[in-house]
Coordinates of C-alpha atoms (C1' of nucleotides) in Angstrom, one line a residue:
Chain A
M1 CA 0.0 0.0 0.0
I2 CA 1.0 3.6 0.2
E3 CA 2.2 4.9 -3.0
D4 CA -1.1 6.1 -4.4
S5 CA -3.7 3.4 -4.8
I6 CA -4.4 0.1 -6.5
E7 CA -6.1 -2.9 -5.2
N8 CA -3.9 -4.9 -2.9
N9 CA -4.5 -7.0 0.1
T10 CA -1.1 -7.6 1.5
H11 CA -1.3 -4.3 3.4
L12 CA -4.1 -5.4 5.6
P13 CA -2.0 -5.7 8.7
L14 CA -1.6 -1.9 8.6
L15 CA -5.3 -1.5 9.0
Q16 CA -5.0 -2.2 12.7
F17 CA -3.5 1.4 12.9
A18 CA -6.3 2.9 10.8
T19 CA -9.0 5.4 11.8
P20 CA -12.4 5.2 10.1
K21 CA -13.7 8.2 8.3
V22 CA -17.1 8.5 6.7
M23 CA -18.0 11.0 4.0
A24 CA -21.2 12.0 2.2
A25 CA -21.4 12.1 -1.6
S26 CA -20.0 15.4 -3.1
E27 CA -18.1 16.2 0.1
I28 CA -14.6 17.6 -0.4
Y29 CA -12.1 15.2 1.3
I30 CA -8.8 16.9 0.7
P31 CA -8.7 20.5 -0.5
E32 CA -6.0 22.0 -2.8
G33 CA -3.0 23.3 -0.9
K34 CA -3.0 20.8 1.9
I35 CA 0.0 18.7 2.8
F36 CA -1.9 15.5 3.3
K37 CA 0.4 13.1 5.2
K38 CA -2.0 10.2 5.4
I39 CA -2.8 7.3 3.2
F40 CA -6.2 5.9 3.1
Y41 CA -8.0 2.7 2.2
I42 CA -11.3 2.9 0.5
K43 CA -13.8 0.5 2.1
K44 CA -16.7 1.8 0.2
G45 CA -17.5 4.4 -2.4
I46 CA -15.7 6.3 -5.2
L47 CA -13.6 9.4 -5.1
R48 CA -12.1 11.6 -7.8
N49 CA -9.3 14.0 -7.8
F50 CA -9.2 17.1 -10.0
F51 CA -7.3 20.2 -10.9
V52 CA -9.0 23.6 -11.1
T53 CA -7.7 25.4 -14.2
K54 CA -7.1 29.2 -14.4
S55 CA -10.5 29.6 -16.0
G56 CA -12.1 27.7 -13.1
E57 CA -12.9 24.4 -14.8
E58 CA -12.5 21.2 -12.9
K59 CA -10.4 18.6 -14.7
T60 CA -10.6 15.1 -13.3
I61 CA -7.4 13.1 -13.4
F62 CA -8.3 9.9 -11.5
F63 CA -11.0 7.9 -9.9
R64 CA -10.4 5.7 -6.9
W65 CA -12.8 3.1 -5.5
E66 CA -13.4 0.5 -2.9
G67 CA -10.5 -1.9 -2.3
Q68 CA -7.9 0.7 -3.3
I69 CA -5.3 2.4 -1.3
V70 CA -4.7 6.1 -2.0
A71 CA -1.9 8.5 -1.2
I72 CA -1.2 11.9 -2.6
P73 CA 2.2 11.4 -4.2
E74 CA 3.5 15.0 -3.9
C75 CA 2.5 15.1 -0.2
I76 CA 3.9 11.7 0.7
F77 CA 7.0 11.6 -1.5
D78 CA 8.0 15.2 -1.5
N79 CA 6.2 16.8 1.4
Q80 CA 4.6 19.3 -0.9
P81 CA 1.1 20.8 -0.7
T82 CA -1.2 19.1 -3.2
R83 CA -2.4 21.0 -6.3
Q84 CA -5.4 18.8 -6.5
T85 CA -8.7 18.4 -4.8
W86 CA -10.1 15.1 -3.7
Q87 CA -13.9 14.7 -3.6
A88 CA -16.2 11.9 -2.7
L89 CA -18.6 11.0 -5.6
E90 CA -20.6 8.6 -3.5
D91 CA -21.1 8.1 0.2
C92 CA -17.7 6.8 1.3
E93 CA -16.1 4.8 4.1
L94 CA -12.4 5.2 4.4
M95 CA -9.7 4.0 6.7
E96 CA -7.0 6.5 7.3
I97 CA -3.4 5.7 8.3
D98 CA -0.9 8.2 9.4
F99 CA 2.0 8.2 6.9
D100 CA 4.7 9.1 9.5
L101 CA 3.7 5.9 11.3
V102 CA 4.0 3.9 8.1
E103 CA 7.5 5.3 7.6
K104 CA 8.4 4.4 11.1
L105 CA 7.0 0.9 10.7
S106 CA 8.9 0.5 7.4
E107 CA 12.2 1.5 9.0
N108 CA 13.2 -2.1 9.7
N109 CA 10.4 -4.0 8.3
I110 CA 11.5 -5.4 4.9
S111 CA 8.2 -7.0 4.1
L112 CA 6.4 -3.7 4.5
I113 CA 8.9 -2.0 2.2
K114 CA 8.4 -4.7 -0.3
T115 CA 4.7 -4.3 -0.2
R116 CA 5.1 -0.6 -0.8
L117 CA 7.4 -1.3 -3.7
E118 CA 4.9 -3.7 -5.2
L119 CA 2.2 -1.1 -4.9
A120 CA 4.3 1.6 -6.5
Q121 CA 5.1 -0.8 -9.3
K122 CA 1.4 -1.5 -9.9
M123 CA 0.6 2.1 -9.9
L124 CA 3.4 2.8 -12.3
L125 CA 2.1 0.2 -14.7
E126 CA -1.3 1.8 -14.5
A127 CA 0.0 5.3 -15.1
L128 CA 2.2 4.1 -18.0
K129 CA -0.8 2.4 -19.7
R130 CA -2.6 5.7 -19.4
V131 CA 0.3 7.6 -21.0
E132 CA 0.4 4.9 -23.8
S133 CA -3.3 5.4 -24.5
F134 CA -2.9 9.1 -24.8
V135 CA -0.1 8.6 -27.3
L136 CA -1.6 5.7 -29.3
D137 CA -5.4 6.2 -29.2
K138 CA -7.9 8.8 -30.2
P139 CA -10.3 10.0 -27.6
E140 CA -13.0 7.8 -29.0
E141 CA -10.8 4.7 -28.5
R142 CA -9.9 5.8 -25.0
Y143 CA -13.6 6.0 -24.2
Q144 CA -14.3 2.5 -25.7
K145 CA -11.4 1.0 -23.8
L146 CA -12.8 2.5 -20.6
I147 CA -16.2 1.0 -21.3
R148 CA -14.6 -2.3 -21.9
E149 CA -12.2 -2.3 -19.0
K150 CA -14.0 -0.5 -16.3
P151 CA -17.8 -0.8 -17.1
E152 CA -18.9 -0.8 -13.5
I153 CA -16.9 2.2 -12.6
I154 CA -17.9 4.5 -15.4
K155 CA -21.6 3.7 -14.8
R156 CA -21.1 5.2 -11.3
V157 CA -19.5 8.4 -12.5
A158 CA -20.9 11.5 -14.3
D159 CA -20.0 11.8 -18.0
K160 CA -18.4 15.2 -17.5
H161 CA -15.8 13.6 -15.2
I162 CA -15.2 10.8 -17.7
A163 CA -14.7 13.4 -20.4
S164 CA -11.7 15.1 -18.7
F165 CA -10.4 11.7 -17.7
I166 CA -10.0 10.9 -21.4
G167 CA -8.8 14.4 -22.2
V168 CA -11.8 16.0 -23.9
T169 CA -14.7 18.3 -23.1
P170 CA -18.1 17.1 -22.0
V171 CA -19.6 18.3 -25.3
S172 CA -17.0 16.4 -27.3
L173 CA -17.7 13.2 -25.3
S174 CA -21.4 13.6 -26.0
R175 CA -20.6 13.7 -29.7
I176 CA -18.4 10.7 -29.4
R177 CA -21.2 8.8 -27.7
K178 CA -23.5 9.8 -30.5
R179 CA -21.1 8.7 -33.2
L180 CA -20.6 5.3 -31.5
A181 CA -24.3 4.8 -31.1
S182 CA -25.0 5.5 -34.8
Q183 CA -22.2 3.2 -35.9
K184 CA -23.7 0.3 -34.0
K185 CA -27.0 0.4 -36.0
Chain B
M1 CA 17.1 2.0 -9.3
I2 CA 15.4 -0.6 -11.2
E3 CA 11.8 0.2 -11.8
D4 CA 12.2 1.9 -15.1
S5 CA 14.5 4.9 -15.1
I6 CA 15.1 8.3 -13.6
E7 CA 18.4 9.9 -12.5
N8 CA 19.6 8.5 -9.2
N9 CA 23.0 7.8 -7.8
T10 CA 22.3 5.7 -4.8
H11 CA 22.2 2.6 -7.0
L12 CA 25.9 2.9 -7.9
P13 CA 27.0 0.0 -5.7
L14 CA 25.1 -2.3 -8.1
L15 CA 27.3 -1.2 -10.9
Q16 CA 30.0 -3.5 -9.8
F17 CA 27.8 -6.3 -11.1
A18 CA 27.2 -4.6 -14.4
T19 CA 28.3 -5.6 -17.9
P20 CA 29.2 -2.8 -20.4
K21 CA 27.3 -2.7 -23.7
V22 CA 28.0 -0.3 -26.6
M23 CA 25.5 0.6 -29.3
A24 CA 25.7 2.6 -32.5
A25 CA 23.0 5.3 -33.3
S26 CA 19.8 3.8 -34.7
E27 CA 20.6 0.3 -33.5
I28 CA 17.7 -1.7 -32.1
Y29 CA 18.5 -2.6 -28.5
I30 CA 15.4 -4.5 -27.4
P31 CA 13.0 -5.9 -30.0
E32 CA 9.3 -6.2 -29.4
G33 CA 8.3 -9.6 -28.0
K34 CA 11.3 -10.1 -25.9
I35 CA 11.2 -10.8 -22.1
F36 CA 14.0 -8.5 -21.2
K37 CA 15.1 -9.4 -17.6
K38 CA 17.8 -6.9 -17.3
I39 CA 18.0 -3.4 -16.1
F40 CA 20.5 -0.9 -17.6
Y41 CA 22.2 2.2 -16.7
I42 CA 22.8 4.8 -19.5
K43 CA 26.4 6.1 -19.3
K44 CA 26.1 8.0 -22.5
G45 CA 23.6 8.6 -25.3
I46 CA 19.8 8.7 -25.7
L47 CA 17.4 5.9 -26.4
R48 CA 13.7 5.9 -27.2
N49 CA 11.0 3.3 -26.9
F50 CA 8.1 3.0 -29.3
F51 CA 5.1 1.0 -30.3
V52 CA 4.4 0.0 -33.8
T53 CA 0.7 0.5 -34.7
K54 CA -1.4 -1.7 -36.9
S55 CA -0.8 0.7 -39.8
G56 CA 3.0 0.4 -39.2
E57 CA 3.6 3.8 -37.6
E58 CA 6.1 4.1 -34.8
K59 CA 4.8 5.9 -31.8
T60 CA 7.4 7.1 -29.3
I61 CA 6.4 6.9 -25.7
F62 CA 9.6 7.7 -23.8
F63 CA 13.2 9.0 -24.1
R64 CA 15.9 7.9 -21.7
W65 CA 19.3 9.4 -21.5
E66 CA 22.6 9.4 -19.7
G67 CA 22.4 9.1 -15.9
Q68 CA 19.1 7.2 -16.0
I69 CA 18.3 3.7 -15.1
V70 CA 15.9 1.8 -17.3
A71 CA 13.9 -1.3 -17.0
I72 CA 11.0 -2.6 -19.0
P73 CA 8.1 -2.7 -16.5
E74 CA 6.1 -5.5 -18.1
C75 CA 9.2 -7.7 -18.3
I76 CA 10.5 -6.9 -14.8
F77 CA 7.3 -6.7 -12.9
D78 CA 5.1 -9.2 -14.7
N79 CA 7.5 -11.4 -16.6
Q80 CA 5.7 -10.5 -19.8
P81 CA 7.2 -10.0 -23.3
T82 CA 7.4 -6.3 -24.1
R83 CA 5.2 -4.8 -26.7
Q84 CA 7.6 -2.0 -27.3
T85 CA 10.9 -1.6 -29.1
W86 CA 13.9 0.1 -27.7
Q87 CA 16.3 1.9 -30.0
A88 CA 19.5 3.9 -29.6
L89 CA 19.1 7.4 -31.0
E90 CA 22.8 8.2 -30.5
D91 CA 25.9 6.1 -30.0
C92 CA 25.3 4.7 -26.5
E93 CA 27.2 3.2 -23.7
L94 CA 25.1 1.1 -21.3
M95 CA 25.8 -0.9 -18.2
E96 CA 23.6 -4.0 -18.0
I97 CA 22.6 -5.7 -14.7
D98 CA 20.8 -9.0 -14.6
F99 CA 17.5 -8.5 -12.8
D100 CA 17.4 -11.9 -11.2
L101 CA 20.6 -10.9 -9.5
V102 CA 19.0 -7.7 -8.3
E103 CA 16.1 -9.6 -6.9
K104 CA 18.5 -12.0 -5.1
L105 CA 20.5 -9.1 -3.7
S106 CA 17.3 -7.4 -2.6
E107 CA 16.1 -10.4 -0.7
N108 CA 17.6 -9.3 2.6
N109 CA 19.0 -5.9 1.8
I110 CA 16.5 -3.4 3.0
S111 CA 18.5 -0.4 1.7
L112 CA 18.4 -1.8 -1.8
I113 CA 14.7 -2.3 -1.6
K114 CA 14.4 1.2 -0.3
T115 CA 16.4 2.5 -3.3
R116 CA 14.1 0.6 -5.6
L117 CA 11.1 2.0 -3.9
E118 CA 12.4 5.6 -4.2
L119 CA 13.1 5.1 -7.9
A120 CA 9.6 3.6 -8.5
Q121 CA 8.2 6.6 -6.7
K122 CA 10.1 9.1 -8.9
M123 CA 9.1 7.3 -12.0
L124 CA 5.5 7.3 -10.8
L125 CA 5.6 11.1 -10.2
E126 CA 7.0 11.5 -13.7
A127 CA 4.3 9.4 -15.3
L128 CA 1.6 11.1 -13.3
K129 CA 2.8 14.5 -14.5
R130 CA 2.7 13.3 -18.0
V131 CA -0.9 12.1 -17.5
E132 CA -1.8 15.5 -16.0
S133 CA -0.4 17.3 -19.0
F134 CA -2.5 15.2 -21.4
V135 CA -5.6 16.0 -19.4
L136 CA -4.9 19.7 -18.7
D137 CA -2.9 21.0 -21.7
K138 CA -3.3 21.3 -25.4
P139 CA -0.6 19.8 -27.6
E140 CA 0.9 23.3 -28.1
E141 CA 1.3 23.7 -24.4
R142 CA 2.8 20.3 -24.0
Y143 CA 5.4 21.2 -26.6
Q144 CA 6.2 24.5 -24.9
K145 CA 6.6 22.8 -21.5
L146 CA 9.0 20.3 -23.1
I147 CA 11.0 23.1 -24.6
R148 CA 11.1 24.8 -21.2
E149 CA 11.8 21.7 -19.1
K150 CA 14.0 19.5 -21.3
P151 CA 15.6 21.9 -23.9
E152 CA 18.9 19.9 -24.1
I153 CA 17.1 16.6 -24.7
I154 CA 14.7 17.7 -27.4
K155 CA 17.5 19.3 -29.4
R156 CA 19.0 15.9 -29.6
V157 CA 15.9 14.1 -30.8
A158 CA 14.1 14.3 -34.2
D159 CA 10.9 16.3 -34.3
K160 CA 8.9 13.3 -35.5
H161 CA 9.7 11.5 -32.2
I162 CA 8.8 14.6 -30.2
A163 CA 5.5 14.7 -32.0
S164 CA 4.3 11.3 -30.9
F165 CA 5.7 12.0 -27.4
I166 CA 3.2 14.8 -27.1
G167 CA 0.5 12.9 -28.8
V168 CA 0.2 14.5 -32.3
T169 CA 1.4 13.8 -35.8
P170 CA 4.7 15.3 -37.2
V171 CA 2.6 17.4 -39.6
S172 CA 0.7 18.8 -36.7
L173 CA 3.8 19.5 -34.7
S174 CA 5.2 21.4 -37.6
R175 CA 2.1 23.6 -37.7
I176 CA 2.4 24.2 -34.0
R177 CA 6.0 25.3 -34.4
K178 CA 4.9 27.7 -37.1
R179 CA 2.1 29.1 -35.0
L180 CA 4.5 29.7 -32.1
A181 CA 7.1 31.3 -34.3
S182 CA 4.6 33.7 -35.8
Q183 CA 3.3 34.6 -32.3
K184 CA 6.7 35.6 -31.1
K185 CA 7.1 38.3 -33.8
Chain C
dT1 C1' 31.4 18.6 -52.7
dA2 C1' 27.8 16.3 -55.1
dG3 C1' 24.2 13.2 -54.6
dT4 C1' 20.8 10.5 -52.0
dG5 C1' 17.5 9.5 -48.6
dA6 C1' 15.2 11.0 -44.6
dA7 C1' 13.1 14.7 -42.2
dA8 C1' 10.5 18.8 -42.0
dT9 C1' 7.5 21.9 -44.0
dT10 C1' 3.7 23.3 -46.9
dA11 C1' -0.7 22.6 -49.2
dT12 C1' -5.4 20.8 -49.6
dC13 C1' -9.2 18.7 -47.8
dT14 C1' -11.8 16.2 -44.2
dT15 C1' -12.8 15.2 -39.6
dT16 C1' -12.7 16.2 -34.9
dT17 C1' -12.6 19.2 -31.2
dG18 C1' -13.3 23.6 -28.7
dC19 C1' -16.3 27.3 -27.4
dT20 C1' -20.7 29.3 -26.4
dA21 C1' -25.3 29.1 -25.9
dA22 C1' -29.9 27.0 -26.1
dT23 C1' -32.6 23.0 -25.2
dT24 C1' -33.7 18.7 -23.3
dT25 C1' -33.1 15.2 -19.9
dT26 C1' -32.0 13.5 -15.5
dT27 C1' -31.5 13.8 -10.6
dG28 C1' -32.5 14.9 -6.1
dT29 C1' -35.5 17.1 -2.7
dC30 C1' -39.3 18.9 -0.6
Chain D
dG1 C1' -45.3 14.0 -7.9
dA2 C1' -43.8 18.8 -8.8
dC3 C1' -40.0 21.8 -8.9
dA4 C1' -35.3 23.4 -9.1
dA5 C1' -30.7 22.5 -10.3
dA6 C1' -27.4 20.0 -12.5
dA7 C1' -26.1 17.2 -16.4
dA8 C1' -26.3 15.9 -21.0
dT9 C1' -27.3 16.8 -25.6
dT10 C1' -27.7 19.6 -29.6
dA11 C1' -26.6 23.5 -32.7
dG12 C1' -23.6 26.8 -35.1
dC13 C1' -19.3 28.4 -35.9
dA14 C1' -14.1 28.8 -35.4
dA15 C1' -9.8 26.5 -34.6
dA16 C1' -7.0 22.6 -34.6
dA17 C1' -5.7 18.0 -36.0
dG18 C1' -5.6 14.0 -39.2
dA19 C1' -4.6 12.1 -43.7
dT20 C1' -2.2 12.4 -48.0
dA21 C1' 0.8 14.2 -51.2
dA22 C1' 4.2 17.5 -53.0
dT23 C1' 8.1 20.3 -52.0
dT24 C1' 11.9 22.0 -49.6
dT25 C1' 15.5 21.4 -46.2
dC26 C1' 18.8 18.8 -43.8
dA27 C1' 22.2 15.2 -42.9
dC28 C1' 25.1 11.7 -44.2
dT29 C1' 28.2 9.5 -47.1
dA30 C1' 30.6 8.3 -51.2

DNA sequence: TAGTGAAATTATCTTTTGCTAATTTTTGTC
DNA sequence: GACAAAAATTAGCAAAAGATAATTTCACTA
C-alpha cells in the first residue's frame, strides 16, 4: 500500500492502525493546498481528484474506488502541498493511516517496504498504460477502452468527469457517444 | 534504481555487477516480443522506446538518456514479453545488470529495496505529471513545456519523435511550431 | 562537394474538437 | 409527484488536427 492506490490485500496488517472516516457524496475530502500526510484505504465508495484550471474548470485526473489504497504522491513523496482536490462522488467509508507511522514501521520491516514497492510498481504500470493510451489512441478509442475495461466504474461516475479523464470536453464526449451509437446500427 | 529509469545515484553499488554494452546510433537494442530481464544504466547517449501501430507507424512513448536507469516494467514486474521496441538514437554506452541478481540481492537488503522504492516513486511522479499534462494541456502547451523543461534533450531528438511523445502527428507539430514562431514576432 | 534519402514543411481537404449558448433530460429534494 | 438545479445533448461556428501528397531542407556518405 501507500504509493497512491491500486487494489492490494497484503497491506491489511496496517489496517490495525487505521482510523475510520465517513463521507457523504460530493463532500470535499482533501482541499487543494494541503500537505496531506495520510494514506487511506477505501472500504466503500468512489472518489475523484481534480485540478482547477485558471478559467475555473475542474479537470478530473483519477478515480479511486473500494478496495484501493490512496496517497497523494506529492505530499507523501515530496512533502509538498497538493495542487489537486479530492472529492467523494458517493457516500464513502475510508480507513486513514498516518503516513509518518507507516514510515516508522517501514524502517526495519523489509516486508512492509516490499509491499510498498509492489504497490508503487502496480501504480506505475497503470500510469504508463494511461500515457500509452494518450499517445496511441484517439479520444474515441480511449472511451471505448474505458467502457470495456471498467464498465462498473464509469456507470457510477458522471460523464463530465469521464470526459476530462480521457482528455476531452463534455460536449465532445457527448458527440463521441452519438457517433458510436449510430455506428452500431 | 530498477523500476524503469530516472536519475539516481544511490544505486551505484550495483554497478559492480554490471556488464558494459556499446551501441551505435539507430541500432535496435530490445526488440518487441522479448522478455528482457535486465535493467540498464545509461552512461552515454539517448534511447527511445516506441510502439508500432497496426498501420505500421512508430509511436514514441519515452526517451531515456545518460544518468538514468531503465527497466521494461512489463518484463521486470510481470515477466511478460514487451510490446515495445527500444532503439538507440545516438551512440550509446550502457551498463547492464541482470535483474534476477538484483532480486536476489534485494532479498535481505533493506536499503536496496528502499532504493528501488524511491526510484519507483520518482518514476510514478514523472508518469503522473505526463498524464496530468495530457488532461490539462493542449498539444501546443505540452510542446512548450517540453522546450522549457527539457531543452537539451529535445534538441538531440528528431521532431517526429517529439510529435508522438506529445500525442500529435509530425505534420501537426510542424504547424504548432509555425504558429508559435509567428506569435513571437 | 555532389548526390541520395530521410526529415520537415507546406498545401489541400476532411474530420474532430473547442467554445458558447440553447434546449432537453436527469436527478434529487421537498 | 412537482419543482429546481445540474447534467447531457444539440446546434452553429471557429480553430486545430488527421490524412495524403508534394516540395523543400537537412544530414550523411561516397
